Amino acid sequence: MTFSLKLSPILSFAVLFSFIGYSQNSTEKATPIFKDGEAQIVEAFSNSEKWIRHDLWVETEFDTDGDGEPDRMHVAVTRPEQTETEDLKLPVIYVSSPYFAGVAADAPGTMWDVNVELGGTAKERFHPEVTRRGQRPIISNSHITKWVPRGYIVVHSSSPGTGLSDGAPTIGGKNESLAPKAVIDWLCGRAKGYTEREGNDEVIAYWSTGKIGMTGTSYNGTLPLAAATTGVEGLEAIIPIAPNTSYYHYYRSNGLVRSPGGYLGEDIDVLYDFVHSGKEENRAYNNKTVRDTEMKNGMDRETGDYNEFWSGRDYLNQMDKMKAALLMSHGFNDWNVMPEHSYRIYKAAKEKGLPTQIYYHQLGHGGPPPMSMMNRWFTKYLHGINNGVEKEENKAYIVREQDDTQEPTAYKDYPNPDASNVTLNLTAGGVMYGGLTLNSSSVKSETLSDDATISGRELAKVAYSKNRLLYVTPKLKDHLHISGVPKVSITLSSNHESANLSVWLVSLPWQEGGKITDNIITRGWADPKNYKSLTKEEDLEPGKFYTVNFDLQPDDQIIKAGQQIGFMIFSSDKEFTLHPKAGTKLTVQLDETTLTLPVVGGKDAFMRATN
């Protein structure tokens, strides 16, 4: 039978009383208000004590916890009372997450041991359990004070296998795309919602216009993209903030096993344990099926190669059906979810002809676009107000180094259309300071020795080190604007069949206690054994030279006059890679190694800054 919210035991007496109080005193119907292309705060929508808050379960098309029944997702709704008292229909801002019901506590041994030889197998790690938290009907309070007063309904859901949602967390598996799709289908009248996790009393989203936007940060920013790749009708716009768009790119780098910044030893199965807050009686089945079978057989910490397991968790491979407008947000100094995650999806969406904009700031993980940008985006695509956001000439908004995050500089696009590639060569002296120049080298090779106990910061700061090779430009006489994806081509040999390869682009001299933009420009990592292909590595023949080509992380940064750009090559990165025993030697062939920088103004600008 159909469930009526007016009679629901979910609603408190206080909320029911607020219905009566409003109907006795109200003479005019409240509606959204728009000014300068943005939804404005409406007084009638702003009294949080009168908001209607209730929860329900939406039925999906999958069963991932093995109980023989379709998984149901736990959903919470926050809406203005006028959606009940005045039959007002409003669009929806929807946020989904695996984090809402709590995560596993930090405990020794939960991360993989990184003190292993390359290609070796680490000892089994500890698997923590999550103690679920939270009470019905409120899953989360995020975003409600921002959007409900502006004439939106805010919906939250816990992703599969977390909180009071059925199913198993798969960390990028198909069910994590289909779960938000089911919620959107329910909001559009195409799927069924129920008052209880197990029951048949239906809930109808009669207050929804069928226009939905999604947003969120990090994993919560990944799920809007996951939903959009299903092509679900009704999802009009997404604003992912620092989203993880490929779990391979999150846990690997060009064939190399590489941790996300700040979480040394984390891998996809660690994240699975971290979020697995779902029903306790389902956890053993989920662990066996997902973590201990699919993940164990697919994640491959021994080689770091790209395979079918990782391909299925790469949203770039799933964008054919995507129709939603995209406003992407990221930080250029996010070393957790690195900026390549946003750029690769933005670029693909733009090539598909979708409405796109991108906002980049100079800080670390997280950071939404300015409220005005988000407001205009959702106003256009959810309320249908023709504010011209899709016709704006400038597609990229980048916060400059000294500016407030709310005041980005507008550019025609990212990368800057005025940037062109400048290829730089290496000259001798890398154990101290070699040259990074337009001129070619007369010295054939230089050698470094690996030592994972020394951090990249220490290596960049010292004037001499046998553990890295550092090549620098002349001191800049003018500011130099880099915009785009730097590329490296390194020809090297190893005295060992396996080796880490790490590259940092730094601004020197190193500023102790400086701002996040002062020292590290960008970084990159690669496995020389994957010099031919990411899908199959081959052992290095000691003494034989191989050419390894890979991208560094995207960036847009203005390097100040007086600084030098340093190109640092080393082996194991203490903060990111595995830590093999010290002693592996890499010999770099200077005359066949280059750094290609995307410079605004191209070669002429580089020459002006360095001559």
Coordinates of C-alpha atoms in Angstrom, one line a residue:
M1 CA 0.0 0.0 0.0
T2 CA 1.0 3.6 -0.4
F3 CA 2.5 5.3 2.7
S4 CA 1.3 8.8 3.6
L5 CA 3.8 11.1 5.3
K6 CA 1.0 12.9 7.1
L7 CA 0.3 9.8 9.1
S8 CA 3.8 8.5 9.4
P9 CA 5.1 7.6 12.9
I10 CA 8.5 8.8 11.6
L11 CA 7.4 12.4 11.9
S12 CA 7.5 13.9 15.4
F13 CA 4.6 15.6 17.1
A14 CA 6.7 18.8 17.0
V15 CA 6.8 18.6 13.2
L16 CA 3.0 17.8 13.0
F17 CA 2.3 20.8 15.2
S18 CA 4.4 23.0 13.0
F19 CA 2.2 22.0 10.0
I20 CA -0.9 23.2 11.9
G21 CA 0.7 26.4 13.2
Y22 CA 1.8 27.4 9.7
S23 CA -1.5 26.7 8.0
Q24 CA -3.3 28.8 10.6
N25 CA -1.0 31.8 10.1
S26 CA 0.0 31.6 6.4
T27 CA -1.8 33.6 3.8
E28 CA 0.7 33.5 0.9
K29 CA 2.4 30.6 -0.6
A30 CA 6.2 30.6 -0.4
T31 CA 8.2 30.1 -3.5
P32 CA 12.0 30.2 -4.4
I33 CA 13.4 33.6 -5.2
F34 CA 16.1 34.4 -7.7
K35 CA 18.4 37.4 -8.1
D36 CA 21.3 37.8 -10.5
G37 CA 20.9 34.2 -11.5
E38 CA 21.2 32.8 -8.0
A39 CA 18.7 31.3 -5.6
Q40 CA 18.2 33.6 -2.6
I41 CA 17.5 32.7 1.0
V42 CA 13.7 32.6 1.5
E43 CA 12.6 33.5 5.1
A44 CA 9.7 31.0 4.9
F45 CA 12.2 28.2 4.2
S46 CA 14.7 29.2 6.8
N47 CA 13.1 28.1 10.1
S48 CA 14.9 24.8 10.8
E49 CA 12.4 23.9 13.5
K50 CA 9.7 23.6 10.8
W51 CA 11.7 21.5 8.4
I52 CA 10.3 18.1 7.7
R53 CA 12.9 15.3 8.4
H54 CA 12.2 11.7 7.7
D55 CA 14.0 8.6 6.5
L56 CA 13.2 5.6 4.3
W57 CA 14.8 2.8 2.3
V58 CA 15.0 2.7 -1.5
E59 CA 15.1 -0.6 -3.2
T60 CA 17.9 -1.2 -5.7
E61 CA 18.3 -3.7 -8.6
F62 CA 21.2 -5.6 -7.0
D63 CA 21.9 -8.0 -4.1
T64 CA 25.5 -7.7 -2.9
D65 CA 25.2 -9.1 0.6
G66 CA 24.0 -12.5 -0.5
D67 CA 20.7 -12.6 1.3
G68 CA 18.6 -13.2 -1.8
E69 CA 16.8 -9.9 -1.6
P70 CA 17.4 -6.6 -3.4
D71 CA 19.6 -4.3 -1.3
R72 CA 17.8 -1.3 0.1
M73 CA 19.6 2.0 0.6
H74 CA 19.0 4.1 3.7
V75 CA 17.9 7.6 2.7
A76 CA 17.1 10.7 4.8
V77 CA 15.1 13.7 3.6
T78 CA 15.1 17.3 4.8
R79 CA 12.6 19.6 3.2
P80 CA 10.7 22.9 3.9
E81 CA 7.3 22.4 5.5
Q82 CA 5.7 24.1 2.4
T83 CA 6.4 20.9 0.5
E84 CA 3.7 19.4 2.7
T85 CA 1.4 22.3 3.6
E86 CA 1.3 24.0 0.2
D87 CA 2.0 21.1 -2.2
L88 CA 5.2 22.8 -3.2
K89 CA 7.6 20.8 -5.4
L90 CA 11.3 21.6 -5.2
P91 CA 14.5 20.2 -6.8
V92 CA 16.9 18.1 -4.8
I93 CA 20.5 18.4 -3.7
Y94 CA 21.6 14.9 -3.0
V95 CA 24.7 13.7 -1.1
S96 CA 25.7 10.1 -0.6
S97 CA 28.6 8.7 1.5
P98 CA 30.1 5.6 3.0
Y99 CA 31.3 7.8 6.0
F100 CA 28.0 8.9 7.6
A101 CA 27.7 6.0 10.1
G102 CA 31.3 6.1 11.3
V103 CA 34.6 4.5 10.3
A104 CA 37.1 2.2 11.8
A105 CA 39.4 3.5 14.5
D106 CA 43.1 3.8 13.8
A107 CA 44.9 0.8 15.1
P108 CA 48.4 -0.6 14.7
G109 CA 48.8 -3.0 11.7
T110 CA 45.7 -1.8 9.8
M111 CA 47.9 -0.5 6.9
W112 CA 50.1 -2.6 4.7
D113 CA 53.7 -2.8 5.8
V114 CA 55.7 -0.8 3.2
N115 CA 59.1 -2.1 4.4
V116 CA 59.2 -4.8 1.8
E117 CA 61.3 -5.4 -1.3
L118 CA 59.7 -4.5 -4.6
G119 CA 57.7 -7.4 -5.9
G120 CA 57.6 -9.0 -2.5
T121 CA 54.6 -9.9 -0.4
A122 CA 53.9 -8.1 2.9
K123 CA 52.7 -9.9 6.0
E124 CA 49.0 -10.0 6.5
R125 CA 47.6 -6.9 8.1
F126 CA 45.0 -6.4 10.9
H127 CA 41.3 -6.0 9.9
P128 CA 39.5 -3.6 12.2
E129 CA 35.7 -3.5 12.7
V130 CA 33.6 -0.4 12.5
T131 CA 31.2 0.5 15.4
R132 CA 28.2 2.0 13.7
R133 CA 26.9 5.3 15.0
G134 CA 24.0 7.6 14.2
Q135 CA 20.3 7.5 14.8
R136 CA 17.2 7.6 12.7
P137 CA 15.9 9.6 11.0
I138 CA 18.9 11.9 10.5
I139 CA 21.8 10.4 8.4
S140 CA 23.7 13.7 8.1
N141 CA 23.2 17.4 8.6
S142 CA 25.6 18.4 5.8
H143 CA 24.5 21.0 3.2
I144 CA 21.0 21.5 4.7
T145 CA 21.6 25.0 6.1
K146 CA 23.2 26.0 2.8
W147 CA 20.5 24.7 0.4
V148 CA 17.1 24.3 2.2
P149 CA 16.7 28.0 2.8
R150 CA 17.4 28.6 -0.9
G151 CA 14.5 26.5 -2.0
Y152 CA 16.0 23.0 -2.3
I153 CA 15.3 19.7 -0.7
V154 CA 18.4 18.0 0.7
V155 CA 18.7 14.2 0.6
H156 CA 21.4 12.0 2.1
S157 CA 22.0 8.3 1.7
S158 CA 24.5 5.8 3.1
S159 CA 26.2 3.9 0.4
P160 CA 26.0 0.0 0.2
G161 CA 27.3 -1.9 3.2
T162 CA 27.5 1.2 5.4
G163 CA 25.2 2.6 8.1
L164 CA 21.7 1.2 7.8
S165 CA 22.0 0.5 4.0
D166 CA 22.0 -3.1 2.8
G167 CA 24.8 -4.6 0.6
A168 CA 28.5 -4.6 0.6
P169 CA 31.0 -1.8 0.2
T170 CA 33.0 -2.5 -3.0
I171 CA 35.1 0.7 -3.2
G172 CA 34.3 1.7 -6.8
G173 CA 32.3 -1.4 -7.8
K174 CA 29.2 -1.3 -9.9
N175 CA 26.8 -1.2 -6.9
E176 CA 28.3 2.1 -5.8
S177 CA 27.1 3.6 -9.0
L178 CA 23.7 1.8 -9.1
A179 CA 22.9 2.7 -5.5
P180 CA 22.7 6.5 -6.0
K181 CA 21.0 5.8 -9.4
A182 CA 18.2 4.0 -7.5
V183 CA 17.8 6.9 -5.1
I184 CA 17.5 9.3 -8.1
D185 CA 15.1 6.9 -9.8
W186 CA 13.0 7.0 -6.6
L187 CA 13.1 10.8 -6.5
C188 CA 11.8 10.7 -10.1
G189 CA 9.0 8.2 -9.4
R190 CA 10.7 5.2 -11.1
A191 CA 11.8 3.2 -8.1
K192 CA 10.2 2.1 -4.8
G193 CA 10.9 3.5 -1.4
Y194 CA 9.7 1.9 1.9
T195 CA 9.2 3.1 5.4
E196 CA 11.3 0.3 6.9
R197 CA 14.4 -1.7 5.9
E198 CA 12.1 -4.8 5.7
G199 CA 8.5 -3.9 4.9
N200 CA 6.1 -3.1 2.2
D201 CA 4.7 0.3 3.2
E202 CA 5.7 2.6 0.3
V203 CA 7.0 6.2 0.4
I204 CA 6.4 8.5 -2.6
A205 CA 8.6 11.5 -3.3
Y206 CA 5.6 13.6 -4.4
W207 CA 7.5 16.8 -3.3
S208 CA 10.3 16.3 -5.8
T209 CA 10.4 18.1 -9.2
G210 CA 12.6 15.3 -10.6
K211 CA 15.5 17.6 -11.0
I212 CA 18.5 16.4 -8.9
G213 CA 22.0 17.8 -8.4
M214 CA 24.8 16.0 -6.5
T215 CA 27.8 17.2 -4.7
G216 CA 30.3 16.1 -2.0
T217 CA 34.0 16.0 -1.1
S218 CA 36.5 13.2 -1.6
Y219 CA 34.6 9.8 -1.5
N220 CA 31.4 11.8 -1.3
G221 CA 32.5 13.6 -4.4
T222 CA 33.3 10.4 -6.2
L223 CA 29.7 9.1 -5.9
P224 CA 28.1 12.0 -7.9
L225 CA 30.4 11.0 -10.8
A226 CA 29.6 7.3 -10.2
A227 CA 25.9 8.1 -10.4
A228 CA 26.4 10.3 -13.5
T229 CA 28.2 7.6 -15.4
T230 CA 25.0 5.5 -15.3
G231 CA 23.2 8.1 -17.4
V232 CA 20.3 8.2 -15.0
E233 CA 17.5 10.6 -16.0
G234 CA 16.9 13.4 -13.6
L235 CA 20.5 13.9 -12.5
E236 CA 21.0 17.3 -14.1
A237 CA 24.3 18.6 -12.6
I238 CA 27.1 17.4 -10.4
I239 CA 29.7 19.3 -8.4
P240 CA 32.4 16.8 -7.3
I241 CA 35.0 18.3 -4.9
A242 CA 38.4 16.5 -4.9
P243 CA 36.8 13.3 -6.2
N244 CA 38.6 10.0 -6.6
T245 CA 37.9 9.2 -10.2
S246 CA 40.1 6.1 -10.5
Y247 CA 41.1 3.7 -7.7
Y248 CA 44.2 2.7 -9.7
H249 CA 45.3 6.3 -9.8
Y250 CA 44.6 6.6 -6.1
Y251 CA 46.7 3.6 -5.0
R252 CA 49.1 3.2 -8.0
S253 CA 51.1 5.4 -10.2
N254 CA 52.4 4.4 -13.6
G255 CA 52.8 0.8 -12.5
L256 CA 54.2 1.7 -9.1
V257 CA 52.6 0.8 -5.8
R258 CA 52.1 4.2 -4.3
S259 CA 50.1 5.3 -1.2
P260 CA 47.9 8.4 -1.1
G261 CA 49.6 11.2 0.7
G262 CA 49.3 11.0 4.5
Y263 CA 48.2 7.3 4.5
L264 CA 51.3 5.3 3.9
G265 CA 50.5 1.7 3.4
E266 CA 46.8 2.2 2.6
D267 CA 45.3 0.2 -0.3
I268 CA 41.8 -0.5 -1.5
D269 CA 41.1 -3.3 1.0
V270 CA 42.2 -1.0 3.8
L271 CA 39.5 1.5 2.7
Y272 CA 37.0 -1.3 2.6
D273 CA 37.6 -2.1 6.2
F274 CA 37.6 1.6 7.1
V275 CA 34.0 2.2 5.9
H276 CA 32.4 -1.2 6.5
S277 CA 29.8 0.0 9.0
G278 CA 26.9 -2.0 7.7
K279 CA 24.8 -4.8 9.3
E280 CA 27.1 -7.0 11.5
E281 CA 25.5 -10.3 10.4
N282 CA 26.4 -9.5 6.8
R283 CA 30.0 -8.6 7.3
A284 CA 31.5 -12.1 7.2
Y285 CA 29.9 -12.8 3.8
N286 CA 30.9 -9.4 2.5
N287 CA 34.5 -9.8 3.7
K288 CA 34.8 -13.2 2.1
T289 CA 33.2 -12.2 -1.2
V290 CA 34.6 -8.7 -1.7
R291 CA 37.7 -8.1 0.4
D292 CA 39.2 -11.6 0.6
T293 CA 38.3 -12.8 -2.9
E294 CA 37.7 -10.0 -5.4
M295 CA 40.1 -7.5 -3.9
K296 CA 42.8 -10.0 -2.9
N297 CA 42.8 -11.5 -6.4
G298 CA 42.7 -8.2 -8.2
M299 CA 44.6 -5.5 -6.3
D300 CA 48.1 -6.9 -7.0
R301 CA 50.5 -5.1 -4.7
E302 CA 53.3 -7.3 -6.1
T303 CA 53.4 -5.7 -9.6
G304 CA 51.3 -2.6 -9.4
D305 CA 50.1 -3.3 -13.0
Y306 CA 46.8 -2.0 -14.4
N307 CA 44.3 -4.9 -14.9
E308 CA 40.6 -5.7 -15.2
F309 CA 40.0 -5.2 -11.5
W310 CA 41.4 -1.6 -11.6
S311 CA 39.8 -0.9 -15.0
G312 CA 36.3 -1.6 -13.5
R313 CA 37.0 1.0 -10.9
D314 CA 38.1 3.8 -13.2
Y315 CA 35.2 6.1 -14.0
L316 CA 36.9 7.5 -17.1
N317 CA 36.1 4.1 -18.7
Q318 CA 32.4 4.6 -17.9
M319 CA 31.6 8.0 -19.2
D320 CA 29.7 7.1 -22.4
K321 CA 26.3 7.5 -20.8
M322 CA 27.1 10.6 -18.8
K323 CA 24.7 13.5 -19.4
A324 CA 25.0 15.7 -16.3
A325 CA 26.5 19.1 -16.4
L326 CA 29.9 19.2 -14.6
L327 CA 31.4 21.8 -12.3
M328 CA 34.7 20.2 -11.0
S329 CA 36.6 21.4 -8.0
H330 CA 40.1 20.5 -6.7
G331 CA 43.3 21.7 -5.1
F332 CA 46.6 21.7 -6.9
N333 CA 48.4 20.7 -3.7
D334 CA 46.1 17.8 -2.9
W335 CA 48.6 14.9 -2.4
N336 CA 45.8 12.7 -1.1
V337 CA 43.4 12.6 -4.1
M338 CA 45.8 14.2 -6.6
P339 CA 44.7 16.8 -9.2
E340 CA 44.9 14.4 -12.1
H341 CA 41.6 12.8 -10.8
S342 CA 39.6 15.9 -11.6
Y343 CA 41.4 17.0 -14.7
R344 CA 41.0 13.7 -16.6
I345 CA 37.2 13.7 -16.0
Y346 CA 36.9 17.4 -16.8
K347 CA 38.8 16.9 -20.1
A348 CA 36.7 13.9 -21.1
A349 CA 33.4 15.7 -20.2
K350 CA 34.4 18.7 -22.2
E351 CA 35.3 16.5 -25.2
K352 CA 31.9 14.9 -24.9
G353 CA 30.3 18.3 -25.3
L354 CA 28.8 18.4 -21.8
P355 CA 28.5 21.8 -20.0
T356 CA 31.7 22.1 -17.9
Q357 CA 33.6 24.4 -15.6
I358 CA 36.5 23.8 -13.4
Y359 CA 37.6 25.5 -10.2
Y360 CA 41.2 24.9 -8.9
H361 CA 42.7 26.4 -5.7
Q362 CA 46.3 26.2 -4.4
L363 CA 45.6 24.3 -1.2
G364 CA 45.3 20.7 -0.2
H365 CA 42.5 18.1 0.0
G366 CA 38.9 19.4 -0.3
G367 CA 37.7 23.0 -0.8
P368 CA 34.4 23.7 -2.6
P369 CA 34.0 26.3 -5.3
P370 CA 32.7 29.7 -4.1
M371 CA 29.1 29.6 -3.0
S372 CA 28.1 31.9 -5.9
M373 CA 29.5 29.4 -8.5
M374 CA 27.7 26.4 -7.0
N375 CA 24.5 28.5 -6.6
R376 CA 24.5 29.6 -10.3
W377 CA 25.2 26.0 -11.4
F378 CA 22.4 24.5 -9.4
T379 CA 20.0 27.4 -10.2
K380 CA 20.5 26.9 -13.9
Y381 CA 20.2 23.1 -14.0
L382 CA 17.8 22.4 -11.2
H383 CA 15.5 25.4 -11.1
G384 CA 15.8 26.1 -14.9
I385 CA 16.7 29.8 -14.5
N386 CA 18.4 31.0 -17.6
N387 CA 21.4 32.7 -15.9
G388 CA 23.8 32.0 -18.8
V389 CA 26.2 29.9 -16.7
E390 CA 26.6 27.4 -19.6
K391 CA 27.5 30.2 -22.0
E392 CA 30.2 31.8 -20.0
E393 CA 33.4 32.4 -22.0
N394 CA 35.6 31.5 -19.1
K395 CA 35.6 27.8 -18.2
A396 CA 38.4 27.7 -15.6
Y397 CA 38.5 29.6 -12.3
I398 CA 41.9 29.4 -10.6
V399 CA 42.8 30.8 -7.2
R400 CA 46.1 32.5 -7.5
E401 CA 48.8 31.9 -4.9
Q402 CA 48.2 34.8 -2.6
D403 CA 44.4 35.1 -3.2
D404 CA 41.4 34.2 -1.1
T405 CA 39.8 30.9 -2.2
Q406 CA 36.5 32.8 -2.7
E407 CA 38.2 35.0 -5.3
P408 CA 39.5 32.9 -8.2
T409 CA 40.9 34.4 -11.4
A410 CA 38.9 33.6 -14.5
Y411 CA 40.6 32.0 -17.5
K412 CA 39.3 30.8 -20.8
D413 CA 40.1 27.2 -19.9
Y414 CA 42.5 24.8 -18.1
P415 CA 45.2 24.3 -19.1
N416 CA 45.7 28.0 -20.0
P417 CA 45.2 28.3 -23.8
D418 CA 48.3 30.5 -23.9
A419 CA 50.6 27.8 -22.5
S420 CA 52.8 25.8 -24.8
N421 CA 55.4 23.1 -24.1
V422 CA 59.0 24.0 -23.4
T423 CA 61.4 21.0 -23.4
L424 CA 64.3 21.3 -21.0
N425 CA 67.5 19.3 -20.9
L426 CA 69.9 18.3 -18.1
T427 CA 73.5 19.4 -17.7
A428 CA 76.1 17.9 -15.4
G429 CA 76.3 18.2 -11.6
G430 CA 73.1 16.5 -10.3
V431 CA 74.5 15.3 -7.0
M432 CA 74.9 19.0 -6.2
Y433 CA 73.0 21.3 -8.7
G434 CA 73.0 20.4 -12.3
G435 CA 71.5 22.6 -15.0
L436 CA 68.0 22.6 -16.3
T437 CA 68.3 24.4 -19.6
L438 CA 67.3 24.7 -23.2
N439 CA 70.8 23.6 -24.1
S440 CA 71.8 19.9 -24.4
S441 CA 74.3 18.1 -22.2
S442 CA 77.8 17.0 -23.1
V443 CA 77.9 14.6 -20.0
K444 CA 76.5 11.2 -20.7
S445 CA 75.3 9.9 -17.3
E446 CA 75.1 10.5 -13.5
T447 CA 74.2 8.0 -10.7
L448 CA 72.1 8.1 -7.6
S449 CA 71.8 5.6 -4.7
D450 CA 68.4 4.8 -3.2
D451 CA 67.7 5.3 0.5
A452 CA 64.0 5.3 1.5
T453 CA 64.9 6.5 5.0
I454 CA 65.6 10.0 3.6
S455 CA 62.6 12.1 2.7
G456 CA 62.1 14.0 -0.5
R457 CA 62.1 17.3 1.5
E458 CA 65.5 16.5 2.9
L459 CA 66.9 15.6 -0.5
A460 CA 65.6 18.9 -2.0
K461 CA 67.0 21.1 0.7
V462 CA 70.6 19.9 0.8
A463 CA 73.3 21.2 -1.5
Y464 CA 74.9 17.8 -2.0
S465 CA 73.4 14.3 -1.9
K466 CA 74.4 11.0 -3.5
N467 CA 70.7 9.9 -3.1
R468 CA 69.2 12.2 -5.6
L469 CA 70.0 14.1 -8.8
L470 CA 68.8 17.7 -8.9
Y471 CA 68.9 20.0 -12.0
V472 CA 67.9 23.6 -11.6
T473 CA 67.1 26.6 -13.9
P474 CA 69.0 29.9 -13.5
K475 CA 67.5 32.2 -11.0
L476 CA 64.3 33.6 -12.5
K477 CA 64.4 37.2 -13.4
D478 CA 60.7 37.3 -14.0
H479 CA 57.7 35.4 -12.8
L480 CA 57.1 32.1 -14.8
H481 CA 53.5 30.8 -15.2
I482 CA 53.2 27.0 -15.5
S483 CA 49.8 25.7 -16.6
G484 CA 49.0 22.2 -17.6
V485 CA 50.6 18.7 -17.2
P486 CA 54.4 18.6 -17.1
K487 CA 55.9 15.5 -18.7
V488 CA 59.2 13.6 -18.2
S489 CA 61.2 11.3 -20.3
I490 CA 63.9 9.6 -18.3
T491 CA 66.4 7.2 -19.7
L492 CA 68.0 5.1 -16.9
S493 CA 69.5 1.9 -15.9
S494 CA 69.4 0.0 -12.6
N495 CA 71.8 -2.3 -10.9
H496 CA 68.7 -4.3 -9.6
E497 CA 65.9 -5.9 -11.5
S498 CA 63.3 -3.6 -9.7
A499 CA 63.4 0.0 -8.7
N500 CA 61.2 2.9 -7.6
L501 CA 61.3 6.1 -9.7
S502 CA 60.2 9.4 -8.1
V503 CA 60.3 12.9 -9.5
W504 CA 59.6 16.2 -7.7
L505 CA 59.5 19.6 -9.4
V506 CA 60.5 22.1 -6.7
S507 CA 60.9 25.8 -6.2
L508 CA 64.3 26.7 -4.7
P509 CA 65.6 27.9 -2.4
W510 CA 63.4 25.8 -0.1
Q511 CA 61.4 27.9 2.3
E512 CA 61.2 26.5 5.8
G513 CA 57.7 27.0 7.2
G514 CA 56.6 28.4 3.9
K515 CA 53.2 28.3 2.3
I516 CA 51.9 25.2 0.6
T517 CA 52.8 26.7 -2.7
D518 CA 56.3 27.8 -1.8
N519 CA 58.3 24.6 -2.3
I520 CA 56.7 21.7 -4.2
I521 CA 55.5 22.6 -7.6
T522 CA 54.3 19.1 -8.6
R523 CA 55.3 15.4 -8.4
G524 CA 55.2 12.1 -10.1
W525 CA 56.1 8.4 -9.7
A526 CA 56.6 5.4 -12.0
D527 CA 57.8 1.9 -12.2
P528 CA 60.6 1.5 -14.8
K529 CA 59.5 -2.1 -15.3
N530 CA 56.3 -0.7 -16.9
Y531 CA 58.2 1.4 -19.4
K532 CA 56.4 -0.4 -22.3
S533 CA 52.9 -0.9 -20.8
L534 CA 50.9 -0.4 -17.6
T535 CA 49.3 -3.8 -18.0
K536 CA 52.5 -5.9 -18.0
E537 CA 55.9 -5.2 -16.4
E538 CA 59.2 -6.9 -17.2
D539 CA 62.2 -7.2 -15.0
L540 CA 65.0 -4.7 -15.6
E541 CA 68.3 -6.1 -16.9
P542 CA 71.0 -4.6 -14.7
G543 CA 73.1 -2.1 -16.6
K544 CA 70.7 -1.9 -19.5
F545 CA 69.1 1.5 -20.3
Y546 CA 65.3 2.0 -20.5
T547 CA 63.3 5.1 -21.4
V548 CA 60.4 5.8 -19.0
N549 CA 57.8 8.4 -20.1
F550 CA 55.1 9.7 -17.7
D551 CA 53.1 12.7 -16.7
L552 CA 53.6 14.7 -13.5
Q553 CA 50.5 15.9 -11.7
P554 CA 48.6 18.8 -13.3
D555 CA 49.4 22.2 -12.0
D556 CA 48.8 25.9 -12.5
Q557 CA 51.3 27.9 -10.6
I558 CA 53.3 31.2 -10.9
I559 CA 56.9 30.7 -9.8
K560 CA 58.1 34.0 -8.4
A561 CA 61.1 35.9 -9.7
G562 CA 64.2 35.1 -7.6
Q563 CA 63.4 31.4 -7.4
Q564 CA 64.9 28.5 -9.3
I565 CA 62.9 25.6 -10.7
G566 CA 64.4 22.3 -9.6
F567 CA 63.9 18.9 -11.4
M568 CA 64.7 16.2 -8.8
I569 CA 65.1 12.6 -9.7
F570 CA 65.3 10.0 -6.9
S571 CA 64.2 6.4 -6.3
S572 CA 62.1 5.6 -3.2
D573 CA 59.8 8.3 -1.9
K574 CA 59.6 7.9 1.9
E575 CA 56.1 9.5 2.0
F576 CA 54.5 7.6 -0.9
T577 CA 56.3 4.4 -2.2
L578 CA 57.4 1.1 -0.8
H579 CA 60.6 1.1 1.2
P580 CA 63.0 -1.5 -0.2
K581 CA 66.5 -1.9 1.4
A582 CA 68.9 0.9 0.5
G583 CA 71.5 0.5 -2.1
T584 CA 69.8 0.3 -5.5
K585 CA 71.6 2.5 -7.9
L586 CA 70.0 4.3 -10.8
T587 CA 72.1 5.8 -13.6
V588 CA 70.4 8.5 -15.6
Q589 CA 71.5 9.2 -19.2
L590 CA 71.5 13.0 -19.2
D591 CA 71.5 13.5 -23.0
E592 CA 68.3 11.4 -23.3
T593 CA 66.4 12.7 -20.4
T594 CA 64.0 15.7 -20.6
L595 CA 61.5 17.7 -18.7
T596 CA 58.6 19.3 -20.7
L597 CA 57.0 22.2 -19.0
P598 CA 53.7 23.8 -20.2
V599 CA 54.6 27.5 -19.9
V600 CA 52.2 30.4 -20.4
G601 CA 53.9 32.4 -23.2
G602 CA 56.0 29.3 -24.2
K603 CA 59.7 29.3 -25.0
D604 CA 59.9 33.1 -25.3
A605 CA 58.5 33.5 -21.7
F606 CA 60.9 30.9 -20.4
M607 CA 63.9 32.7 -22.1
R608 CA 62.8 36.0 -20.7
A609 CA 62.6 34.6 -17.2
T610 CA 65.9 32.8 -17.3
N611 CA 68.2 34.9 -19.4

